Amino acid sequence: MSQTSFDIQQAAVIGAGTMGRGIVMCLANAGVSVHWVDTNPQMLEQALATVAETYAHNVRQGRIDQAEADARLARVSAAADYAEIRNADLVIEAVYENLELKQKIFRELDGLLKPQALLASNTSALDIDAIAAATKRPEQVLGLHFFSPAHIMKLLEIVRGAQTSQAALDAALILGKRLGKVSVVSGNCHGFIGNRMLHPYVLEARKMLLEGAYPQQVDAALQGFGFAMGPFRMYDVVGIDLEWRARELAGKGQDAPEIQVDNRLCEMGRFGQKSGNGYYHYEPGSRQAEHDPEVDALVLRVSEGLGFQRREIGPEEILERCLLALVNEGAKILQEGIAESAHDIDLVYLNGYGFPADKGGPMAWADQQGLADIHQRLLALETRQGEQWKPARLIGELAAQGKGFADR
Ligand code: NAD
């Protein structure tokens, strides 16, 4: 096989959890055969049943006919172990978010798969180079970061490791097109483009809970701006427990003030939509987020317990802090070369994070405000709240030249 063409006919997916299920359907829907592995046979059995049920549902809805459903399902087969996937052209790993586990799997796959096979991880944030280092083919290792549910969400972040070859990247871009995704190439950093920007955005939202706001107010302000969901509704959908468990697994501290509300909710078993309660209440079988006064009382208790003097926080402040946190991190991502363009960052936020389409994405929105204005507003926040608001160097430079992110 030439270095410039990876022909992906046979894929394998490792992990039959939330993401594995969506990824398998993406592949099967696009005509790619998939072998599927999970260490837990019950999980795999359940996952196969879910995939079959999803296709049956699509037939009932009239989206596909029975023949198409049968063809899709026939492309998916359970594999008892890694030996059965040795002929795969591409493996996508979607097991728990744990670096050592992923390294172990990549090491094993590297020893088993044909030399030209591509190895991809669906990690949300982990270091792709550290995963690639477990193999002898780091040029064929990359991130394929799907969003949940993977067979529906349009975005695919393709993560380029330090040694990922152009041929491997090209193959991923071709695959992305075949799967009908909007693909964006990201450099390797914690959280890549989307989740790295999400971090300071959510941090502001969480801090405002402690300073005086309630989840519903924060979400209402951002939804009023046009976001599909505010951050707390989003956490209810994703599962509040994911980060909580990841912190626990990684032996990270659970002491930071801004995660105390999350921690209390998780200790109460309020993991979000899936458990019927999270930041909001959900009636059985419903995805309708209902205001829960118990959560407001909890927020009040936690913030007072931490010694905060609560104050009124209006929608303007919520928008200012959440949006500028996104833009400032986006600018850093751009200046570091993690994203190739401001437009790519906007594509990530429009297709993966529910940013309002009519505003064009966070970087386009910042350009509409004018970067001189954004720069001033960041400086004002820095004066009031500290150096986390120090404007990214790029914003100052572009503002001084009267340019926007799009002019770079
Ligand atoms: P999950 O907990 O739903 O599923 C993980 C699956 O991996 C389980 O079925 C488990 O049995 C299986 N598994 C564990 N060790 C294994 C091994 N050694 N070999 C084979 N299978 C093994 O997890 P998830 O939510 O699907 O997340 C999977 C990955 O995708 C994580 O890296 C996560 O960060 C990432 N991700 C998750 C989301 C999301 O919204 N859930 C979004 C994007 C990316």
CSV table of N, CA and C and ligand atoms in Angstrom, one decimal, residues 13-21 23 37-41 43-44 47 82 93-98 101-102 104-105 108 121-126 144-150 195 237-239 242, ligand 1:
chain,number,residue,atom,x,y,z
A,13,VAL,N,-14.2,-1.4,16.2
A,13,VAL,CA,-14.4,-0.5,17.3
A,13,VAL,C,-14.2,-1.2,18.6
A,14,ILE,N,-13.5,-0.6,19.5
A,14,ILE,CA,-13.2,-1.2,20.8
A,14,ILE,C,-14.0,-0.4,21.9
A,15,GLY,N,-14.9,-1.1,22.5
A,15,GLY,CA,-15.8,-0.4,23.5
A,15,GLY,C,-17.2,-0.3,23.0
A,16,ALA,N,-18.2,-0.9,23.7
A,16,ALA,CA,-19.5,-0.9,23.3
A,16,ALA,C,-20.4,0.0,24.2
A,17,GLY,N,-19.8,1.0,24.7
A,17,GLY,CA,-20.6,2.0,25.6
A,17,GLY,C,-21.3,3.0,24.8
A,18,THR,N,-21.6,4.1,25.4
A,18,THR,CA,-22.3,5.2,24.7
A,18,THR,C,-21.7,5.6,23.4
A,19,MET,N,-20.4,5.8,23.4
A,19,MET,CA,-19.8,6.3,22.2
A,19,MET,C,-19.6,5.2,21.1
A,20,GLY,N,-19.1,4.0,21.6
A,20,GLY,CA,-18.9,2.9,20.7
A,20,GLY,C,-20.2,2.6,19.9
A,21,ARG,N,-21.3,2.7,20.5
A,21,ARG,CA,-22.6,2.4,19.8
A,21,ARG,C,-22.8,3.4,18.7
A,23,ILE,N,-20.6,5.3,17.2
A,23,ILE,CA,-19.5,5.2,16.2
A,23,ILE,C,-19.8,4.0,15.2
A,37,VAL,N,-15.6,-5.0,19.7
A,37,VAL,CA,-15.0,-5.7,20.8
A,37,VAL,C,-15.4,-5.0,22.1
A,38,ASP,N,-15.7,-5.7,23.1
A,38,ASP,CA,-15.8,-5.1,24.5
A,38,ASP,C,-15.4,-6.2,25.5
A,39,THR,N,-14.7,-5.9,26.5
A,39,THR,CA,-14.3,-6.9,27.5
A,39,THR,C,-15.5,-7.4,28.2
A,40,ASN,N,-16.6,-6.7,28.2
A,40,ASN,CA,-17.8,-7.1,28.9
A,40,ASN,C,-18.8,-7.7,27.9
A,41,PRO,N,-18.9,-9.0,27.8
A,41,PRO,CA,-19.8,-9.6,26.8
A,41,PRO,C,-21.3,-9.2,26.9
A,43,MET,N,-22.3,-6.3,27.9
A,43,MET,CA,-22.4,-4.9,27.3
A,43,MET,C,-22.5,-5.0,25.8
A,44,LEU,N,-21.7,-5.9,25.2
A,44,LEU,CA,-21.6,-6.0,23.8
A,44,LEU,C,-23.0,-6.5,23.2
A,47,ALA,N,-25.4,-3.8,23.5
A,47,ALA,CA,-25.1,-2.7,22.5
A,47,ALA,C,-25.6,-3.2,21.1
A,82,TYR,N,-9.4,-9.5,20.5
A,82,TYR,CA,-8.6,-8.7,19.5
A,82,TYR,C,-8.1,-9.5,18.3
A,93,GLU,N,-10.9,3.3,19.1
A,93,GLU,CA,-11.0,2.9,20.5
A,93,GLU,C,-11.9,3.8,21.2
A,94,ALA,N,-12.9,3.3,22.0
A,94,ALA,CA,-13.8,4.1,22.7
A,94,ALA,C,-14.1,3.4,24.1
A,95,VAL,N,-13.0,3.2,24.8
A,95,VAL,CA,-13.2,2.6,26.2
A,95,VAL,C,-13.1,3.8,27.2
A,96,TYR,N,-13.1,3.5,28.5
A,96,TYR,CA,-13.1,4.5,29.5
A,96,TYR,C,-12.0,5.5,29.3
A,97,GLU,N,-12.2,6.7,29.8
A,97,GLU,CA,-11.3,7.8,29.6
A,97,GLU,C,-10.1,7.6,30.6
A,98,ASN,N,-9.2,6.7,30.3
A,98,ASN,CA,-8.1,6.5,31.2
A,98,ASN,C,-6.8,6.2,30.3
A,101,LEU,N,-5.1,2.6,30.4
A,101,LEU,CA,-5.9,1.6,29.8
A,101,LEU,C,-5.8,1.8,28.3
A,102,LYS,N,-5.9,3.0,27.8
A,102,LYS,CA,-5.8,3.2,26.3
A,102,LYS,C,-4.4,2.8,25.8
A,104,LYS,N,-2.4,0.6,27.0
A,104,LYS,CA,-2.3,-0.9,27.0
A,104,LYS,C,-3.0,-1.5,25.8
A,105,ILE,N,-4.2,-0.9,25.5
A,105,ILE,CA,-4.9,-1.4,24.3
A,105,ILE,C,-4.1,-1.1,23.0
A,108,GLU,N,-1.2,-3.4,22.6
A,108,GLU,CA,-1.7,-4.8,22.1
A,108,GLU,C,-2.1,-4.8,20.7
A,121,SER,N,-8.1,7.0,18.6
A,121,SER,CA,-8.8,7.0,19.9
A,121,SER,C,-9.9,8.1,19.9
A,122,ASN,N,-11.0,7.7,20.5
A,122,ASN,CA,-12.1,8.7,20.6
A,122,ASN,C,-12.0,9.5,21.9
A,123,THR,N,-10.8,9.5,22.5
A,123,THR,CA,-10.6,10.3,23.8
A,123,THR,C,-11.2,11.7,23.7
A,124,SER,N,-11.7,12.2,24.8
A,124,SER,CA,-12.3,13.6,24.8
A,124,SER,C,-11.2,14.6,25.1
A,125,ALA,N,-10.1,14.1,25.6
A,125,ALA,CA,-9.1,15.2,26.1
A,125,ALA,C,-7.7,14.6,26.2
A,126,LEU,N,-7.5,13.3,26.3
A,126,LEU,CA,-6.2,12.8,26.6
A,126,LEU,C,-5.1,13.0,25.6
A,144,LEU,N,-9.9,10.5,16.8
A,144,LEU,CA,-11.1,10.7,16.0
A,144,LEU,C,-12.1,11.0,17.1
A,145,HIS,N,-12.3,12.2,17.4
A,145,HIS,CA,-13.2,12.6,18.5
A,145,HIS,C,-14.6,12.9,18.0
A,146,PHE,N,-15.4,11.9,18.2
A,146,PHE,CA,-16.9,12.0,17.8
A,146,PHE,C,-17.6,12.6,19.0
A,147,PHE,N,-18.8,13.2,18.7
A,147,PHE,CA,-19.6,13.8,19.8
A,147,PHE,C,-20.9,13.0,20.0
A,148,SER,N,-21.4,13.1,21.1
A,148,SER,CA,-22.5,12.2,21.5
A,148,SER,C,-23.9,12.8,21.2
A,149,PRO,N,-24.8,12.1,20.6
A,149,PRO,CA,-24.7,10.7,20.1
A,149,PRO,C,-24.0,10.7,18.7
A,150,ALA,N,-23.0,9.8,18.6
A,150,ALA,CA,-22.0,9.9,17.5
A,150,ALA,C,-22.6,9.7,16.1
A,195,ASN,N,-13.3,20.9,23.8
A,195,ASN,CA,-13.4,20.7,25.2
A,195,ASN,C,-12.4,21.7,25.9
A,237,VAL,N,-27.3,16.4,30.3
A,237,VAL,CA,-27.4,15.5,29.2
A,237,VAL,C,-26.2,14.6,29.1
A,238,VAL,N,-25.0,15.2,29.3
A,238,VAL,CA,-23.8,14.4,29.2
A,238,VAL,C,-23.6,13.5,30.3
A,239,GLY,N,-24.0,13.9,31.5
A,239,GLY,CA,-23.8,13.1,32.7
A,239,GLY,C,-22.9,13.9,33.6
A,242,LEU,N,-19.5,12.1,34.9
A,242,LEU,CA,-18.4,11.7,34.1
A,242,LEU,C,-17.1,12.4,34.6
B,1,NAD,P1,-18.7,4.1,28.4
B,1,NAD,O1,-18.4,3.9,29.9
B,1,NAD,O2,-20.2,4.2,28.0
B,1,NAD,O3,-18.2,2.7,27.6
B,1,NAD,C1,-16.9,2.2,27.8
B,1,NAD,C2,-17.0,0.8,27.3
B,1,NAD,O4,-15.6,0.3,27.2
B,1,NAD,C3,-17.7,-0.2,28.2
B,1,NAD,O5,-18.6,-0.9,27.5
B,1,NAD,C4,-16.5,-1.1,28.8
B,1,NAD,O6,-17.0,-2.4,29.0
B,1,NAD,C5,-15.6,-1.0,27.6
B,1,NAD,N1,-14.2,-1.4,27.9
B,1,NAD,C6,-13.5,-1.1,29.0
B,1,NAD,N2,-12.3,-1.6,29.0
B,1,NAD,C7,-12.2,-2.2,27.8
B,1,NAD,C8,-11.1,-3.0,27.1
B,1,NAD,N3,-9.9,-3.1,27.7
B,1,NAD,N4,-11.4,-3.5,25.9
B,1,NAD,C9,-12.6,-3.4,25.4
B,1,NAD,N5,-13.6,-2.7,25.9
B,1,NAD,C10,-13.4,-2.2,27.1
B,1,NAD,O7,-17.8,5.2,27.8
B,1,NAD,P2,-18.2,6.3,26.7
B,1,NAD,O8,-19.0,7.4,27.3
B,1,NAD,O9,-18.7,5.6,25.5
B,1,NAD,O10,-16.8,6.9,26.4
B,1,NAD,C11,-15.8,6.2,25.7
B,1,NAD,C12,-14.7,7.2,25.3
B,1,NAD,O11,-15.3,8.2,24.5
B,1,NAD,C13,-14.0,7.9,26.4
B,1,NAD,O12,-12.6,8.1,26.1
B,1,NAD,C14,-14.7,9.3,26.5
B,1,NAD,O13,-13.9,10.3,27.1
B,1,NAD,C15,-15.0,9.5,25.0
B,1,NAD,N6,-16.1,10.4,24.7
B,1,NAD,C16,-17.2,10.4,25.4
B,1,NAD,C17,-18.3,11.2,25.1
B,1,NAD,C18,-19.6,11.1,25.8
B,1,NAD,O14,-20.4,12.1,25.7
B,1,NAD,N7,-19.9,10.0,26.5
B,1,NAD,C19,-18.1,12.1,24.0
B,1,NAD,C20,-16.9,12.1,23.3
B,1,NAD,C21,-15.9,11.3,23.7
